XYZ file of C-alpha atoms in Angstrom:
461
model
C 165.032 4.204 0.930
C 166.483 6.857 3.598
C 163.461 9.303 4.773
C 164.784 12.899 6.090
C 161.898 14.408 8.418
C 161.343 17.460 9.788
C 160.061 16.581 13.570
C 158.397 19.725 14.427
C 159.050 21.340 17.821
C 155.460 22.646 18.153
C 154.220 19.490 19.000
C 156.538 16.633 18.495
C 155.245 15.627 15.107
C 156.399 14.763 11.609
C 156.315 17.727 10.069
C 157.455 17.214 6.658
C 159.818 14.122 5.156
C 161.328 13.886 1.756
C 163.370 11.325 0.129
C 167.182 11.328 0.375
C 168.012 11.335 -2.990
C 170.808 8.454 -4.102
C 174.104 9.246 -4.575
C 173.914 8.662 -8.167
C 170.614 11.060 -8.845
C 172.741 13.750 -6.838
C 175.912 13.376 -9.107
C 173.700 14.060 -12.098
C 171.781 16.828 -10.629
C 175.353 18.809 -10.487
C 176.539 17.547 -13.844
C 173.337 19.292 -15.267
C 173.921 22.357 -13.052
C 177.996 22.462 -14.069
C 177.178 22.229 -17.658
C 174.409 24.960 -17.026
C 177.163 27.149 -15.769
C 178.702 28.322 -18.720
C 175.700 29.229 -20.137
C 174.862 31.206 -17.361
C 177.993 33.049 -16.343
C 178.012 34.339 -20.417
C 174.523 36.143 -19.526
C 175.477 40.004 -19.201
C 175.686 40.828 -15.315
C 172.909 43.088 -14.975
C 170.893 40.213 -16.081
C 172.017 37.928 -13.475
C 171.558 40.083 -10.734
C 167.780 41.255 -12.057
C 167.086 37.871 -12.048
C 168.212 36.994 -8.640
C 165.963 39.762 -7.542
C 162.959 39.067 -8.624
C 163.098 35.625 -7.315
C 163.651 37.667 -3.995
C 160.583 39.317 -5.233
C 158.839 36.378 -5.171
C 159.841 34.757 -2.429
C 158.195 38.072 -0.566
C 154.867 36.900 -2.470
C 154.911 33.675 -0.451
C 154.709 34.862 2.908
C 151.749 34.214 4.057
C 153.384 30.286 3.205
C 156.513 31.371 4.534
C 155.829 32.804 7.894
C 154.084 29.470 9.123
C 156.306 27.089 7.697
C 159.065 28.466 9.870
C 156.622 27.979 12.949
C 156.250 24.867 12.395
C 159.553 23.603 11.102
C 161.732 25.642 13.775
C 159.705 27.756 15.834
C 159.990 30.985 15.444
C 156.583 32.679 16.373
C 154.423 34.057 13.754
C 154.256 37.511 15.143
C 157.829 38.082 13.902
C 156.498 37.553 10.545
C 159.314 35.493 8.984
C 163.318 36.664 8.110
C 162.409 38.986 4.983
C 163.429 42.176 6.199
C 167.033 40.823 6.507
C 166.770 38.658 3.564
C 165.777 41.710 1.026
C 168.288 44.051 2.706
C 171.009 41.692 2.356
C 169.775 40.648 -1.234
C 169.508 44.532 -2.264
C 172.304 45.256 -0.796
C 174.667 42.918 -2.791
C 172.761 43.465 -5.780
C 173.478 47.250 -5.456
C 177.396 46.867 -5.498
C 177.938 44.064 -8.016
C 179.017 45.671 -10.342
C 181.775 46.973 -8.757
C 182.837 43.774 -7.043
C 182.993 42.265 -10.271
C 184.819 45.059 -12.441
C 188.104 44.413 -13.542
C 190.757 45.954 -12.298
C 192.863 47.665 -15.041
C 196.575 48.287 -14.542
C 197.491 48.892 -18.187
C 196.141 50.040 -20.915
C 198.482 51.384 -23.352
C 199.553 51.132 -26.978
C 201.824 48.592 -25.921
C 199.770 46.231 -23.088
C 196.678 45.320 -21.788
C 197.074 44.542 -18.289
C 194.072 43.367 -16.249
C 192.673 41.347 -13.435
C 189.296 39.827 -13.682
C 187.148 38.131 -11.367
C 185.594 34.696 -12.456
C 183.081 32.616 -11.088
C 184.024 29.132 -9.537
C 181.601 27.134 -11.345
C 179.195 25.072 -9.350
C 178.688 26.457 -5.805
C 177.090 24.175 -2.880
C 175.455 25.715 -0.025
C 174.851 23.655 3.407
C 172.628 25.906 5.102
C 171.202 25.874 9.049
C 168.130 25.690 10.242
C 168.134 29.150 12.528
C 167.638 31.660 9.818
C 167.466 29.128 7.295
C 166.578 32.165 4.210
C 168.976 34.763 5.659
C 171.937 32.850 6.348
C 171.365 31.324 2.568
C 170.861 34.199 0.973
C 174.198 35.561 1.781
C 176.091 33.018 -0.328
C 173.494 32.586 -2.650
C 172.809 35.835 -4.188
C 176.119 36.907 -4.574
C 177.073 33.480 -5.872
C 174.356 33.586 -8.602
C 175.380 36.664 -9.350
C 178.756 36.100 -10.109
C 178.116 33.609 -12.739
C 177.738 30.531 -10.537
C 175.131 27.760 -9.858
C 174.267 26.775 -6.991
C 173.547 23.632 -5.195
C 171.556 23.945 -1.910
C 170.696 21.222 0.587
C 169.092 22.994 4.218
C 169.322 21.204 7.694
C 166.586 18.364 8.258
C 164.945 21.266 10.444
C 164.233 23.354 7.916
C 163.626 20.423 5.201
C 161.243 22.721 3.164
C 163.098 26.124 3.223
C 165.609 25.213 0.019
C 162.312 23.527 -1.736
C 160.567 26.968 -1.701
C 163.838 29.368 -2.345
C 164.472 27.295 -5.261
C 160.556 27.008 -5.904
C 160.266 31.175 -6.038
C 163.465 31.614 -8.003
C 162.183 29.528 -10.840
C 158.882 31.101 -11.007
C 160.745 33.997 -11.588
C 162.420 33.279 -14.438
C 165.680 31.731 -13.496
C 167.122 29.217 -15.601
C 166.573 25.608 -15.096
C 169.539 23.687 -13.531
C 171.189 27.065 -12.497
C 170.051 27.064 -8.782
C 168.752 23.388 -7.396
C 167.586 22.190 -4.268
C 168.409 18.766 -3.475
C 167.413 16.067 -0.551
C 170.808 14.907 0.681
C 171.656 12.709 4.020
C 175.530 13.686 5.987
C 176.983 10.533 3.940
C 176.116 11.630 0.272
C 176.922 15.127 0.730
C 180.572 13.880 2.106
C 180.483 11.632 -1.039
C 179.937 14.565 -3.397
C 182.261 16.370 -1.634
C 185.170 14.278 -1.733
C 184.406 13.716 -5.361
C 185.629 16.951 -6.347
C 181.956 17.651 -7.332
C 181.574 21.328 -6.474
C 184.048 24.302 -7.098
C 183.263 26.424 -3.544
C 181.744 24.598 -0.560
C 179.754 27.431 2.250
C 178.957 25.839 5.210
C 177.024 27.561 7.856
C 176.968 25.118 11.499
C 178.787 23.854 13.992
C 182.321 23.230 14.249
C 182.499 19.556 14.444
C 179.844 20.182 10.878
C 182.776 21.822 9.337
C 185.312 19.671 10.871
C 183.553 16.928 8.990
C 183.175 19.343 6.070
C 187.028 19.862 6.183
C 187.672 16.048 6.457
C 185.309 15.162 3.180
C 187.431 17.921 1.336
C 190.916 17.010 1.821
C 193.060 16.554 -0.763
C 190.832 18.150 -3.635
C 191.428 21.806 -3.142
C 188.097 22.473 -3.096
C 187.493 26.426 -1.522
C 185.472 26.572 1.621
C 183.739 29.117 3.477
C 183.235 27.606 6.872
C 180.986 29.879 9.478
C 180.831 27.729 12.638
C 180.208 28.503 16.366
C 179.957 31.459 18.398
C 179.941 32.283 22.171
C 179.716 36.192 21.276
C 180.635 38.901 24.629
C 178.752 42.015 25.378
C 180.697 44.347 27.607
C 179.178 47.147 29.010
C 181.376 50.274 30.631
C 180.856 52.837 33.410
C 179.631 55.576 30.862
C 177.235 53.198 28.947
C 173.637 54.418 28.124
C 172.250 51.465 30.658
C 168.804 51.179 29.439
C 169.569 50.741 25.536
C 172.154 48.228 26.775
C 169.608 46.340 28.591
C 167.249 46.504 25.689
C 169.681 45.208 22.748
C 171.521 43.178 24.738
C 168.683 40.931 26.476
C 167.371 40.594 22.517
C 170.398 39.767 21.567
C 170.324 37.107 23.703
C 166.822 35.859 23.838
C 165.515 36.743 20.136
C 165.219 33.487 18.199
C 165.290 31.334 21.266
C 168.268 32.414 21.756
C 169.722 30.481 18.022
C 171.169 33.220 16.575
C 174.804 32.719 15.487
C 175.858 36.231 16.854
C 173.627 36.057 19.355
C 174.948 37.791 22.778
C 175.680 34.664 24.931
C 178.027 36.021 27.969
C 178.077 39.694 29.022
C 180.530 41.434 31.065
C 179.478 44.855 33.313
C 181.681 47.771 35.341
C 180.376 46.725 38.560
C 179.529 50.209 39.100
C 175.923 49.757 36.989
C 176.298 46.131 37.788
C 173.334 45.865 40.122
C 171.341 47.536 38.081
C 172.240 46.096 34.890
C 170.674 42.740 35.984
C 167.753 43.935 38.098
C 166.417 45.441 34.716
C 167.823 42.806 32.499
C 165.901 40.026 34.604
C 162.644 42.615 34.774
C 162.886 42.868 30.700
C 163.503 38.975 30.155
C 160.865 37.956 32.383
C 158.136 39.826 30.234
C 158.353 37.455 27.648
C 155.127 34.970 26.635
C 156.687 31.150 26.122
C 154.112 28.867 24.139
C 152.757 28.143 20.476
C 154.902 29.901 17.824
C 151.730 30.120 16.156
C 149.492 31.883 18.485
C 149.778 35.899 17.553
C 150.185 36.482 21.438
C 153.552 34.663 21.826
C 156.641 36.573 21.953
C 158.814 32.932 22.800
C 158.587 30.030 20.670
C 159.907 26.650 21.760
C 163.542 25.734 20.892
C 163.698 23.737 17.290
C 164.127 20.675 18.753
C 164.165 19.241 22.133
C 167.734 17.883 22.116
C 168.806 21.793 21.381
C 166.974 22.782 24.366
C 168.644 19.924 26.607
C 171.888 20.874 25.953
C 170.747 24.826 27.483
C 169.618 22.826 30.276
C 172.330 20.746 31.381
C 174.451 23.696 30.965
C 172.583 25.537 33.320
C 172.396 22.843 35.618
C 176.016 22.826 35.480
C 176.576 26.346 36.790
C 174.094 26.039 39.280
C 175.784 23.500 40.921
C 179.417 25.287 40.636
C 177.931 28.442 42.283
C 175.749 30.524 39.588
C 172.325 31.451 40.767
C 169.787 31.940 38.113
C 167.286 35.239 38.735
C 164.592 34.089 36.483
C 161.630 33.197 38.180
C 160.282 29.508 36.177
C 156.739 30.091 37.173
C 156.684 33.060 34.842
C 156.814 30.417 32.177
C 154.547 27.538 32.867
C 154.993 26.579 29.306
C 158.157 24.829 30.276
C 157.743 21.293 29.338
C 161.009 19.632 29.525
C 161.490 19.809 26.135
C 161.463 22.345 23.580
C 159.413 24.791 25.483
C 162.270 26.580 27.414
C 162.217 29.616 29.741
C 164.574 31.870 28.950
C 167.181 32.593 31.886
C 169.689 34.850 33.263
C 172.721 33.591 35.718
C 174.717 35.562 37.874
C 177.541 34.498 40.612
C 179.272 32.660 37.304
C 182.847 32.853 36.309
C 184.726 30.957 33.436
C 185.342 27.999 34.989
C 181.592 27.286 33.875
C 181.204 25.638 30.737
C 178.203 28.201 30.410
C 180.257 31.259 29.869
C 183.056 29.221 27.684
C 180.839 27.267 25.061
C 177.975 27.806 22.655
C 175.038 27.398 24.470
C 172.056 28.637 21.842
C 169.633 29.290 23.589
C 167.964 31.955 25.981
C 169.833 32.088 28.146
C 172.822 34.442 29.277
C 175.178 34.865 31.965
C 176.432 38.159 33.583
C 179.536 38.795 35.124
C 180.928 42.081 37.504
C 184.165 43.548 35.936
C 186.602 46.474 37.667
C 188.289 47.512 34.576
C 188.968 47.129 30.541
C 191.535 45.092 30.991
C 189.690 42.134 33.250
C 186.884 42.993 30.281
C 189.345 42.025 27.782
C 191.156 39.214 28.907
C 187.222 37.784 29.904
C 186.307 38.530 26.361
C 189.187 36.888 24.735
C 189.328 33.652 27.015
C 187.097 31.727 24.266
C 187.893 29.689 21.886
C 185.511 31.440 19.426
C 185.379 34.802 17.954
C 182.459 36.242 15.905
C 180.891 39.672 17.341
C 181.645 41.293 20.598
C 179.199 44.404 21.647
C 180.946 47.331 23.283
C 178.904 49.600 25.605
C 180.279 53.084 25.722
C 179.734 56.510 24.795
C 183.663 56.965 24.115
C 184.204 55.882 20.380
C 187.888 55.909 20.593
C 187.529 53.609 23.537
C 185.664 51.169 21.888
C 188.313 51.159 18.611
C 191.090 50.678 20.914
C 189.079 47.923 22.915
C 187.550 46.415 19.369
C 191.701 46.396 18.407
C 192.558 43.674 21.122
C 189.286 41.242 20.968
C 189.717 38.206 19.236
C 186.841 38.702 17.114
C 185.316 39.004 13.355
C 183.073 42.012 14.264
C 183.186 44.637 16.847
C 180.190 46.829 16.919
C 179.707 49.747 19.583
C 176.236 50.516 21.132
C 175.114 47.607 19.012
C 174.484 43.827 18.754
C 172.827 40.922 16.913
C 173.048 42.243 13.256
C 174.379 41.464 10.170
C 175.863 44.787 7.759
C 175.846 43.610 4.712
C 178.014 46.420 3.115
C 180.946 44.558 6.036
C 182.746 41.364 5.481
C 180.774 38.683 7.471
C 183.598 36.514 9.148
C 184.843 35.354 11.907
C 188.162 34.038 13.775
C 189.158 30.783 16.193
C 186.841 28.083 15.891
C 184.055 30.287 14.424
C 185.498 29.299 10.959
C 187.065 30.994 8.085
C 186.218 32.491 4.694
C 183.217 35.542 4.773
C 180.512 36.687 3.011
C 178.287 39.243 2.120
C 180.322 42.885 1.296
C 183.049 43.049 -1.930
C 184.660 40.309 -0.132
C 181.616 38.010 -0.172
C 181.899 38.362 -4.448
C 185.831 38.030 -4.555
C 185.540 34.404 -2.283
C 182.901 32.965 -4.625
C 185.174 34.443 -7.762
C 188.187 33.541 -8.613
C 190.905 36.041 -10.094
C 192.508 35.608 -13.171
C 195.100 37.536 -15.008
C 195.416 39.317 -18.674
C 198.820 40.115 -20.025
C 198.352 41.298 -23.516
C 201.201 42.142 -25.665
C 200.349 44.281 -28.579
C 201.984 43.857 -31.795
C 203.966 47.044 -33.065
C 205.013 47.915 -36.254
């Protein structure tokens, strides 16, 4: 018998284990949800999406479950009060345009022909979702994937071992149909197994890249559609005419928020070296406000790290630049909370340059380093000299500037005056090493659909 436990970051202990369930128990589960399917897709498309909704609804009824949970399992601090502002906007949003992602597309329709396209749901969906916004980052492939006509499989990181349990949990209180969306216990070897198989129709995978590497590897050779969203080392760049104070504001949250875990969190930013100086004097004045300790005291505005081996690798990165030259402006005994482990102090480096693993690969965590720039160009070529591509924030109060700018970076969004948010009504998607596919928007329907074509021929006297 293989356990799967959820060790808790708040204090080291087993927060919740469930049973890895056998390879053979999984291949049933998704030969009851595949011959749900059909079932399902035939149910009239306002129905589906109502549906989907109010198990959103109820989900909402469970937060005072909810909130805690996510303390505990990943440490988010309670005074954030969970993910459901995102997760209803992003569930309202796709509910709100379904119908139009879904309606066929008519090129003929004469006395002769009926010409048409029509979108059609893959069949049985599986969702591998993270552990950082474990109900956000699910919801995008899960609403508009029930919605389409597809079931859905859903197995959530050991870190967040309860988070699929409860979506699944709500959504069935609410009325949806058995076998249609399940929740199941799976260790890295059976979910490979499945994989490989042939056993789903449209594999999302939200994690690292060597996740969907492996992801990649289990699905080669079956043809099996993927939507792979992996890491993310996302640029702020902040120009001479920049309002400096609401850069400083979104940018240090973008950076910090979460623990820094946020895949499009701000991890690098680059600044005209004429606000430079005073970019980081009130960057490290705003960062050093935080409270670090118990994500479930009301008073903390820090939470530790969801797991201690997270929070080492932020460490030894830091460590790292240090000793290549960077010099870190955040006092440590602002944050006595600081154990070593997965109570980390956020941070801010200066003095750093790319030859710093720091400003080249994920890091996750709070902490950021800042760089002086002369000119959009040296911004650019900074910007682009990563192997990832997700978001990139541009500071400016020239919008034309910023498209022309957003039209050279290597990069799946480009928001101006902005950071750290998902828009559901745009493609979420990403280039490089971030991974491929996207979700939420029309496009999120059209990957988990499938077109297919109607050539109709009339008969004429």
């Amino acid at each position: 018998m293989t356990m799967i436990q959820c060790i808790s970051p708040v204090d080291g202990s087993v927060y919740a284990e469930r049973e890895a369930m056998p390879y053979e128990a999984a291949a049933d589960a998704v030969a009851r949800a595949r011959k749900a399917q059909k079932s399902w897709a035939r149910r009239p498309l306002e129905e589906r999406v109502q549906l989907v909704l109010k198990g959103v609804t109820r989900l909402n009824e469970m937060v005072a479950d909810v909130v805690p949970e996510l303390a505990w399992q990943m440490g988010r601090p309670v005074k954030y009060g969970g993910e459901f502002r995102g997760f209803n906007e992003r569930s309202n949003y796709v509910a709100s345009i379904a119908a139009d992602a879904m309606k066929p597309m008519v090129i003929e329709e004469s006395d002769r022909f009926e010409r048409r396209i029509v979108r059609e749901p893959h069949g049985v969906v599986f969702v591998i979702a993270p552990w950082n916004y474990p109900y956000m980052t699910a919801i995008n492939t899960i609403a508009p994937a029930l919605m389409a006509g597809n079931v859905v499989i859903i197995k959530h990181a050991s870190q967040t071992l309860l988070v699929g349990e409860r979506m699944v949990r709500a959504f069935t209180e609410a009325g949806m149909p058995e076998d249609v969306f399940q929740n199941l216990f799976l260790d890295h070897e059976t979910s490979a197994r499945l994989i490989a198989a042939k056993s789903f129709d449209f594999v999302n995978f939200t994690g690292s890249v060597e996740g969907g590497r492996s992801i990649e590897r289990a699905a080669a050779g079956t043809f099996t559609g993927l939507g792979l969203e992996l890491g993310g080392k996302d640029p702020g760049y902040v120009m001479e005419d920049a309002d400096l104070d609401a850069a400083v504001d979104t940018l240090m949250d973008g950076a910090t928020y979460n623990s820094g875990q946020c895949c499009c969190g701000i991890e690098r930013i680059y600044v005209h070296e004429s606000l430079y100086d005073d970019f980081v004097e009130k960057s490290v004045a705003w960062v050093s406000n935080y409270k670090l300790g118990n994500p479930l005291d009301p008073e903390t505005t820090l939470g530790p790290m969801a797991n201690k081996r997270f929070a080492a690798v932020v460490r030894a990165q830091v460590a790292d630049a240090i000793s290549k030259g960077a010099r870190a402006t955040i006092d440590p005994k602002l944050f006595p909370a600081d154990d070593g482990g997965a109570y980390l102090a956020p941070q801010i480096l200066v003095d750093v340059d790319h030859s710093m693993e720091f400003m080249t690969e994920e890091t996750f965590g709070p902490a950021v380093g800042i760089m002086k720039v002369k000119s959009d160009a040296q911004a650019l070529a900074l910007m682009n000299d990563c192997k990832y591509g997700l978001t990139a924030s541009l500071w400016t109060q020239d919008p034309e500037r910023a498209a022309a700018i957003g039209a050279e970076i290597e990069t799946g969004t480009v928001f101006m005056n902005r950071a750290d948010y998902l828009d559901p009504a745009l493609c979420w998607t990403g280039v490089k090493e971030t991974g491929r596919g996207g979700s939420l928007s029309i496009f999120g329907f059209h990957n988990l659909t499938r077109p297919k074509s109607y050539h109709l021929k009339k008969v004429t006297a």
